[in-house]
Coordinates of C-alpha atoms in Angstrom, one line a residue:
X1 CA 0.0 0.0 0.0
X2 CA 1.6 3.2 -0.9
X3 CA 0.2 7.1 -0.8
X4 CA -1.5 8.3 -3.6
X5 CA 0.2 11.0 -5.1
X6 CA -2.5 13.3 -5.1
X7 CA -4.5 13.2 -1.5
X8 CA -1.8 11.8 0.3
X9 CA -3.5 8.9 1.5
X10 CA -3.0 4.8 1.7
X11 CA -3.8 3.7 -2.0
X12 CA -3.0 0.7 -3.9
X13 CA -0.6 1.2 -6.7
X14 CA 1.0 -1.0 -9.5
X15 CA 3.4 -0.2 -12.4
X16 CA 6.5 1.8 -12.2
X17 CA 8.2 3.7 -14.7
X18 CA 7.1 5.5 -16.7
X19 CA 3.6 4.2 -15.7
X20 CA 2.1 4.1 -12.2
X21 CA -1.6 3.2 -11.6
X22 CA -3.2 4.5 -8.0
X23 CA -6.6 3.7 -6.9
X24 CA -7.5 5.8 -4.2
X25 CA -11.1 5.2 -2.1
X26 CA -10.9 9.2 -2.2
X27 CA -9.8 10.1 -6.0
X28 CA -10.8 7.5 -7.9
X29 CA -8.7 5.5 -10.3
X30 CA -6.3 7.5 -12.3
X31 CA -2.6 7.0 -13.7
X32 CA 0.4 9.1 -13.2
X33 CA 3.2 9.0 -16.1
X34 CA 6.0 9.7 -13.5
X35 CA 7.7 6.8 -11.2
X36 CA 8.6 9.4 -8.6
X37 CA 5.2 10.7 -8.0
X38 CA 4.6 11.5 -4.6
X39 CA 2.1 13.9 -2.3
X40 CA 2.6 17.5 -3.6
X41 CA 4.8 16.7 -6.7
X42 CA 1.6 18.0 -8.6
X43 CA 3.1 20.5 -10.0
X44 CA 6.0 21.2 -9.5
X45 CA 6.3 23.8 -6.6
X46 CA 8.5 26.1 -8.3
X47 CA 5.7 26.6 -11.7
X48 CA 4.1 29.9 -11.5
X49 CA 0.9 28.2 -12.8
X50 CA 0.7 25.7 -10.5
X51 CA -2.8 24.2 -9.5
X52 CA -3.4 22.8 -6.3
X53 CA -4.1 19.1 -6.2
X54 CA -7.4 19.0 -4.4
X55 CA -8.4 20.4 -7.8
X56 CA -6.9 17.6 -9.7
X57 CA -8.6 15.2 -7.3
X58 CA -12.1 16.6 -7.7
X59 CA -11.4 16.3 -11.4
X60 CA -10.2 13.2 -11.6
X61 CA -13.0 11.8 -9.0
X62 CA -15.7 12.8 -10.9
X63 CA -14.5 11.4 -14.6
X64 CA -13.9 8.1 -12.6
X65 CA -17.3 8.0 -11.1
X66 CA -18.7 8.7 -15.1
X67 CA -16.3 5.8 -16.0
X68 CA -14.0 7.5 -17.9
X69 CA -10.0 6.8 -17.7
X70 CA -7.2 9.6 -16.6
X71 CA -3.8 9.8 -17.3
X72 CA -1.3 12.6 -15.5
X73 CA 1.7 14.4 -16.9
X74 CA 3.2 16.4 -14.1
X75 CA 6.8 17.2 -16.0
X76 CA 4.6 17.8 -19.4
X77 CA 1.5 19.4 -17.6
X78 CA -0.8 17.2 -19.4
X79 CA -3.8 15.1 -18.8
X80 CA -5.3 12.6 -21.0
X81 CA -8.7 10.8 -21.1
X82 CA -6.7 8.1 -22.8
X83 CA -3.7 7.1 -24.4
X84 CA -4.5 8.0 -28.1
X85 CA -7.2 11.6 -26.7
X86 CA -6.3 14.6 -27.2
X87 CA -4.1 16.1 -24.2
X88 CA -5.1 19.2 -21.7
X89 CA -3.4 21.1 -19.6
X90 CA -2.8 21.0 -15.9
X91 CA -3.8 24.1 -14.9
X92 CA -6.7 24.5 -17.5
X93 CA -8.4 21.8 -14.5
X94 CA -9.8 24.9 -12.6
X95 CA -12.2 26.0 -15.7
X96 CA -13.9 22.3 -16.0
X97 CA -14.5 23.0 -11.4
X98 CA -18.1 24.2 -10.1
X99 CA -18.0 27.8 -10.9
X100 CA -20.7 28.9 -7.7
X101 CA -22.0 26.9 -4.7
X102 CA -24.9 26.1 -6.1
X103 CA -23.3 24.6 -9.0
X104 CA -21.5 22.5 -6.4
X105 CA -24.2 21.1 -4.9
X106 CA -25.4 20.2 -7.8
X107 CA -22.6 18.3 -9.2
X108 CA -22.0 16.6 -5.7
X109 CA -25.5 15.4 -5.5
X110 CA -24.8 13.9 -9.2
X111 CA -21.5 12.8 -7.8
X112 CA -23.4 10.9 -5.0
X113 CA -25.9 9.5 -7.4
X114 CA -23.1 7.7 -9.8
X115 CA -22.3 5.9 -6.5
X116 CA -25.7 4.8 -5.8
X117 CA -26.5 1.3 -7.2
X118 CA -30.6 1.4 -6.3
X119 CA -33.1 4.2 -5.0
X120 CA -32.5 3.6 -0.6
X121 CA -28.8 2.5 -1.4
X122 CA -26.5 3.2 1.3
X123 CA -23.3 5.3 0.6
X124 CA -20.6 5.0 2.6
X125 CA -18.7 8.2 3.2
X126 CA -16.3 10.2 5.5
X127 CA -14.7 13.6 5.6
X128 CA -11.8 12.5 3.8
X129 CA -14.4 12.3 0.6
X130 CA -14.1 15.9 -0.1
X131 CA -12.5 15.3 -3.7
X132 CA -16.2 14.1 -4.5
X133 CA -17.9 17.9 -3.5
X134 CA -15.3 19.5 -5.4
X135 CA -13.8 20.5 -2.0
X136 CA -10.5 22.0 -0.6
X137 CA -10.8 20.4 2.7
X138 CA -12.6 18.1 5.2
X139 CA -14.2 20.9 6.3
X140 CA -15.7 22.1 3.3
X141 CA -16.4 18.7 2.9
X142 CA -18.8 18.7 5.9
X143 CA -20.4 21.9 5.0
X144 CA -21.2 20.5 1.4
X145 CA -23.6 17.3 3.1
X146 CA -24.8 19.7 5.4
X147 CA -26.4 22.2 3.0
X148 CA -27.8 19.2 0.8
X149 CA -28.9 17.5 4.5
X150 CA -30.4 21.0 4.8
X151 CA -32.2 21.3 1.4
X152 CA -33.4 17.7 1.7
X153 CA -32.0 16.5 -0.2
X154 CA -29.7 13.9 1.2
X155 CA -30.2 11.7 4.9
X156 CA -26.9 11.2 7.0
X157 CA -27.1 9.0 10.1
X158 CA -26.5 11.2 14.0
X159 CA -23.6 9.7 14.1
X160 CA -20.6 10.9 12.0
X161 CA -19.3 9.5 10.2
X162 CA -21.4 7.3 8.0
X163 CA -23.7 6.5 5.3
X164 CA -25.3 9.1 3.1
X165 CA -28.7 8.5 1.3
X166 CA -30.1 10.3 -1.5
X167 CA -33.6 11.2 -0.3
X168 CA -36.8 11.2 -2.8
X169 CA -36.7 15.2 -3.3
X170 CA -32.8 14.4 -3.8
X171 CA -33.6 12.1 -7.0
X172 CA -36.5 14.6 -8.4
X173 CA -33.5 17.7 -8.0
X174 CA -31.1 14.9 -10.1
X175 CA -33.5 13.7 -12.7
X176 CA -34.0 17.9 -12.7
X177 CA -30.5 18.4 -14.1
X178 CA -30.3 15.5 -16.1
X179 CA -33.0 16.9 -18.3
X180 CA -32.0 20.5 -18.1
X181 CA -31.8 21.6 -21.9
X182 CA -28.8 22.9 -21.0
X183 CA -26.9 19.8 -19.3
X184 CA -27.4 17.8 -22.2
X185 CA -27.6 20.9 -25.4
X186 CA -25.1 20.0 -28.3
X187 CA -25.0 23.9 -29.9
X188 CA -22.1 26.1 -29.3
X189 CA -23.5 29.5 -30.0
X190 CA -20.0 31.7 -32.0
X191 CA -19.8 35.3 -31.4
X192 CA -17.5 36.8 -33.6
X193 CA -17.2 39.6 -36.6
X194 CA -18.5 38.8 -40.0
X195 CA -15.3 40.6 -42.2
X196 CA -15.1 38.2 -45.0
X197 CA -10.9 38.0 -43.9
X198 CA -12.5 36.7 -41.0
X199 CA -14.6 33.9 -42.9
X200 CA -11.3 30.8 -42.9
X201 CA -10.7 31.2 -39.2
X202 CA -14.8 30.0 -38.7
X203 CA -15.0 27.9 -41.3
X204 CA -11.5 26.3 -41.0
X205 CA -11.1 26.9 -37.1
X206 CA -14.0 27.2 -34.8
X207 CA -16.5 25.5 -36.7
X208 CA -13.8 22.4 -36.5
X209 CA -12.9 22.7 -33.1
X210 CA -16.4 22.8 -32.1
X211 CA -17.1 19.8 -33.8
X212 CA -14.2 17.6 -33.0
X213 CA -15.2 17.9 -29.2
X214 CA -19.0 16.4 -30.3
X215 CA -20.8 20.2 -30.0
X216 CA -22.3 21.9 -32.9
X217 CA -21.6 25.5 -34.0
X218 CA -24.0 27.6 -34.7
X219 CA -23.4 31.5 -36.3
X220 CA -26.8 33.9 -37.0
X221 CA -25.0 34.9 -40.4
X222 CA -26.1 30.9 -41.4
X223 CA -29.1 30.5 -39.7
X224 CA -33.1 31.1 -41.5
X225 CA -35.3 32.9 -39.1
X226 CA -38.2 35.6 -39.8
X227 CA -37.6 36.5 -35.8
X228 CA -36.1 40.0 -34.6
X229 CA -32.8 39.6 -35.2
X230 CA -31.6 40.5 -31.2
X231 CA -34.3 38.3 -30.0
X232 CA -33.2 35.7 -32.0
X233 CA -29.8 35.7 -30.9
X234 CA -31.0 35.8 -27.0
X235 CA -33.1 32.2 -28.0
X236 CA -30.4 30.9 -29.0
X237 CA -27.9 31.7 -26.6
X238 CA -30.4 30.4 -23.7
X239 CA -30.3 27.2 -26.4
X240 CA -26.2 26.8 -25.9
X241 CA -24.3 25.3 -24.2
X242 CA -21.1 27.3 -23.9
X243 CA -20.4 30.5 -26.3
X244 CA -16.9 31.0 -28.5
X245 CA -16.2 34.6 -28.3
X246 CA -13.6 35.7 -30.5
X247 CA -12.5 38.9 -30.1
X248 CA -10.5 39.9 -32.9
X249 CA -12.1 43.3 -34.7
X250 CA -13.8 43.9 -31.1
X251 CA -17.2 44.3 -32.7
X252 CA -19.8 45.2 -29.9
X253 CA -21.7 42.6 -30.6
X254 CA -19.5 39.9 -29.4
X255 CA -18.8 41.5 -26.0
X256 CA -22.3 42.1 -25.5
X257 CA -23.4 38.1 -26.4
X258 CA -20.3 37.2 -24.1
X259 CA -21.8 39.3 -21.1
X260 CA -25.4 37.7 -21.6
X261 CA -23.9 34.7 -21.3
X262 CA -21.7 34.8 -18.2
X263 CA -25.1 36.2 -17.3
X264 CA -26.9 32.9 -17.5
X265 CA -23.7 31.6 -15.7
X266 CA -22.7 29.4 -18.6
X267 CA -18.6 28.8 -19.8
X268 CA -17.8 31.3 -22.6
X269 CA -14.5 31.0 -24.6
X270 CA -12.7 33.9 -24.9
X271 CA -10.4 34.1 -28.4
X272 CA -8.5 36.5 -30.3
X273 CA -5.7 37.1 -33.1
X274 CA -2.3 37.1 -31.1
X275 CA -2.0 40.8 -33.0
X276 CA -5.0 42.0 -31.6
X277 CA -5.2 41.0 -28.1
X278 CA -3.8 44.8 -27.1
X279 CA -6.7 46.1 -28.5
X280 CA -9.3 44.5 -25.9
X281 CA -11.5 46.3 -23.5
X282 CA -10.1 46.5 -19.5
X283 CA -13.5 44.8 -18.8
X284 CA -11.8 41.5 -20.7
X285 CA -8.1 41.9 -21.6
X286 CA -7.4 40.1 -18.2
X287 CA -9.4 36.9 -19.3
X288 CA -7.4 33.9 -20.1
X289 CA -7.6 34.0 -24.4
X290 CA -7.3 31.4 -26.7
X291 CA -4.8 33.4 -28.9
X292 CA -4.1 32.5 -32.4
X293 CA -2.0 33.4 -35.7
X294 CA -3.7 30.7 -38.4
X295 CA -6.7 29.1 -38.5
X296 CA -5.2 25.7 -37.8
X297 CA -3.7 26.9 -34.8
X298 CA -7.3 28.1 -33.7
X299 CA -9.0 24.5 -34.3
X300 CA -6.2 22.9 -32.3
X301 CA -6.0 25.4 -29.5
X302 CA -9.7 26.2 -29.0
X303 CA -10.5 21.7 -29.1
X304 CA -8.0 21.6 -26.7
X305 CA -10.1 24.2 -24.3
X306 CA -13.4 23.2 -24.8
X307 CA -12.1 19.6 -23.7
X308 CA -11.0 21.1 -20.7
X309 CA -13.6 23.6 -19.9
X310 CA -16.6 21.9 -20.8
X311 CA -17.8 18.5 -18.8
X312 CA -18.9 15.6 -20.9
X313 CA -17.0 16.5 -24.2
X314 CA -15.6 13.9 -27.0
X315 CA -12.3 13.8 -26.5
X316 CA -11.1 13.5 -30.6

């Protein structure tokens, strides 16, 4: 039994270099491509974008509990969902995290409900859990059951610790946000400016990108409607999942479709031409920018954050 290189705690471990496997009762299942991983060695202390590894727990946890495979690359600050996916980075983790409490909640009760095997089931749990609320501590850990104990939404025994149980209003709030239009919506609504220069890096950048990751684009230049064209674009932002907003031009427009958006508290993906990125408003310039000189840098750049920003994406 050795510790897992994440939580620090007892886990079971096989392989070596350059593969070690860990399954942890906390984290999940994950692998580590690095045979002197230890407790803290994610990242490295001395990277000025380092990410702190209850965040790479709660990540990992939760694309275990949805079955899905994990591989870590401290030295190359990479995770994988598999050997031959498409790779994301280390500290891009933090954008694919609950973004509000209540989002948290929400995604813990889910969490709770991938480890339930029938309606009454018992789930065994203890403060050392917190990777599954998307927590930094025990603490927080504790405070997490106790809001959902509060809402009603889970049970917990007097004594602490011990099992969990999703309550009746607890599976009517999960079977709420499994068929949220939202939670399950496939169009990526693309704020950008129409110049025709501006036609290839759509056509042969976003729209790609977007695709590769399983989503489909949509632009209100393409789409047949007899609406208002404002209202229009307000339907179908409430229809998106997540909104590309590239930047480059800074047409009103797209600042105003990226501010409705962060609005409804959905991701949006900020973009722009590397030469252009001086020109954006104080209100944005200090958002994290895909940038981009070519079209094919764009596709292979922007898949690469919309695989790590946006839960339950193909991974190409």
């Amino acid at each position: 039994m050795n510790a897992c290189t994440l939580c620090g705690e007892p886990a079971k471990s096989t392989g070596g270099s350059p593969l070690q496997q860990f399954a942890c009762q906390y984290c999940g299942e994950f692998s580590i491509v690095d045979s002197r991983a230890i407790p803290g060695y994610l990242p490295d202390p001395d990277d000025d974008l380092k990410i702190e590894n209850w965040k790479i727990s709660a990540f990992v946890r939760e694309r275990f509990l949805k079955g899905r495979k994990t591989v870590l690359f401290p030295e190359q600050r990479l995770v994988v969902a598999k050997a031959s996916a498409q790779s994301i980075g280390l500290d891009q983790i933090a954008d694919t995290l609950p973004k509000n409490l209540a989002e948290q909640l929400d995604r813990t009760l889910l969490n709770f409900s991938r480890m339930s095997h029938y309606f009454g089931d018992d789930i065994r749990l203890c403060s050392k859990h917190y990777p599954l609320v998307f927590g930094k501590n025990s603490r927080e850990f504790d405070f997490i059951l106790g809001q959902l104990k509060e809402d009603g939404y889970i049970r917990t025994p007097n004594i602490w610790p011990g099992e969990v149980q999703i309550t009746f209003k607890g599976y009517n709030r999960i079977a709420e946000l499994q068929r949220a239009p939202t939670l399950n919506a496939r169009q990526a609504f693309v704020a950008m400016c129409f110049k025709p220069e501006l036609l290839n890096a759509y056509t042969e950048g976003i729209a790609p990108a977007i695709r590769d990751c399983g989503f489909e684009p949509m632009r209100v230049d393409g789409a047949q409607h007899n609406e208002d064209i404002n209202d229009f674009i307000i339907a179908q932002l409430r229809k998106s999942r997540f909104l590309v907003a590239d930047f480059t031009g800074h047409r009103n427009g797209v600042y105003f479709e990226a501010g409705f958006m962060l609005g409804l508290e959905r991701p949006v993906i900020f973009t722009c031409r590397q030469d252009q990125l001086g020109d954006a408003h104080f209100d944005t310039n200090h958002r994290n920018h895909v940038l981009w000189s070519t079209p094919e840098e764009l596709r292979i750049n922007l898949r690469t954050r919309i695989q790590a920003s946006i839960p339950d994406t193909r991974f190409a």
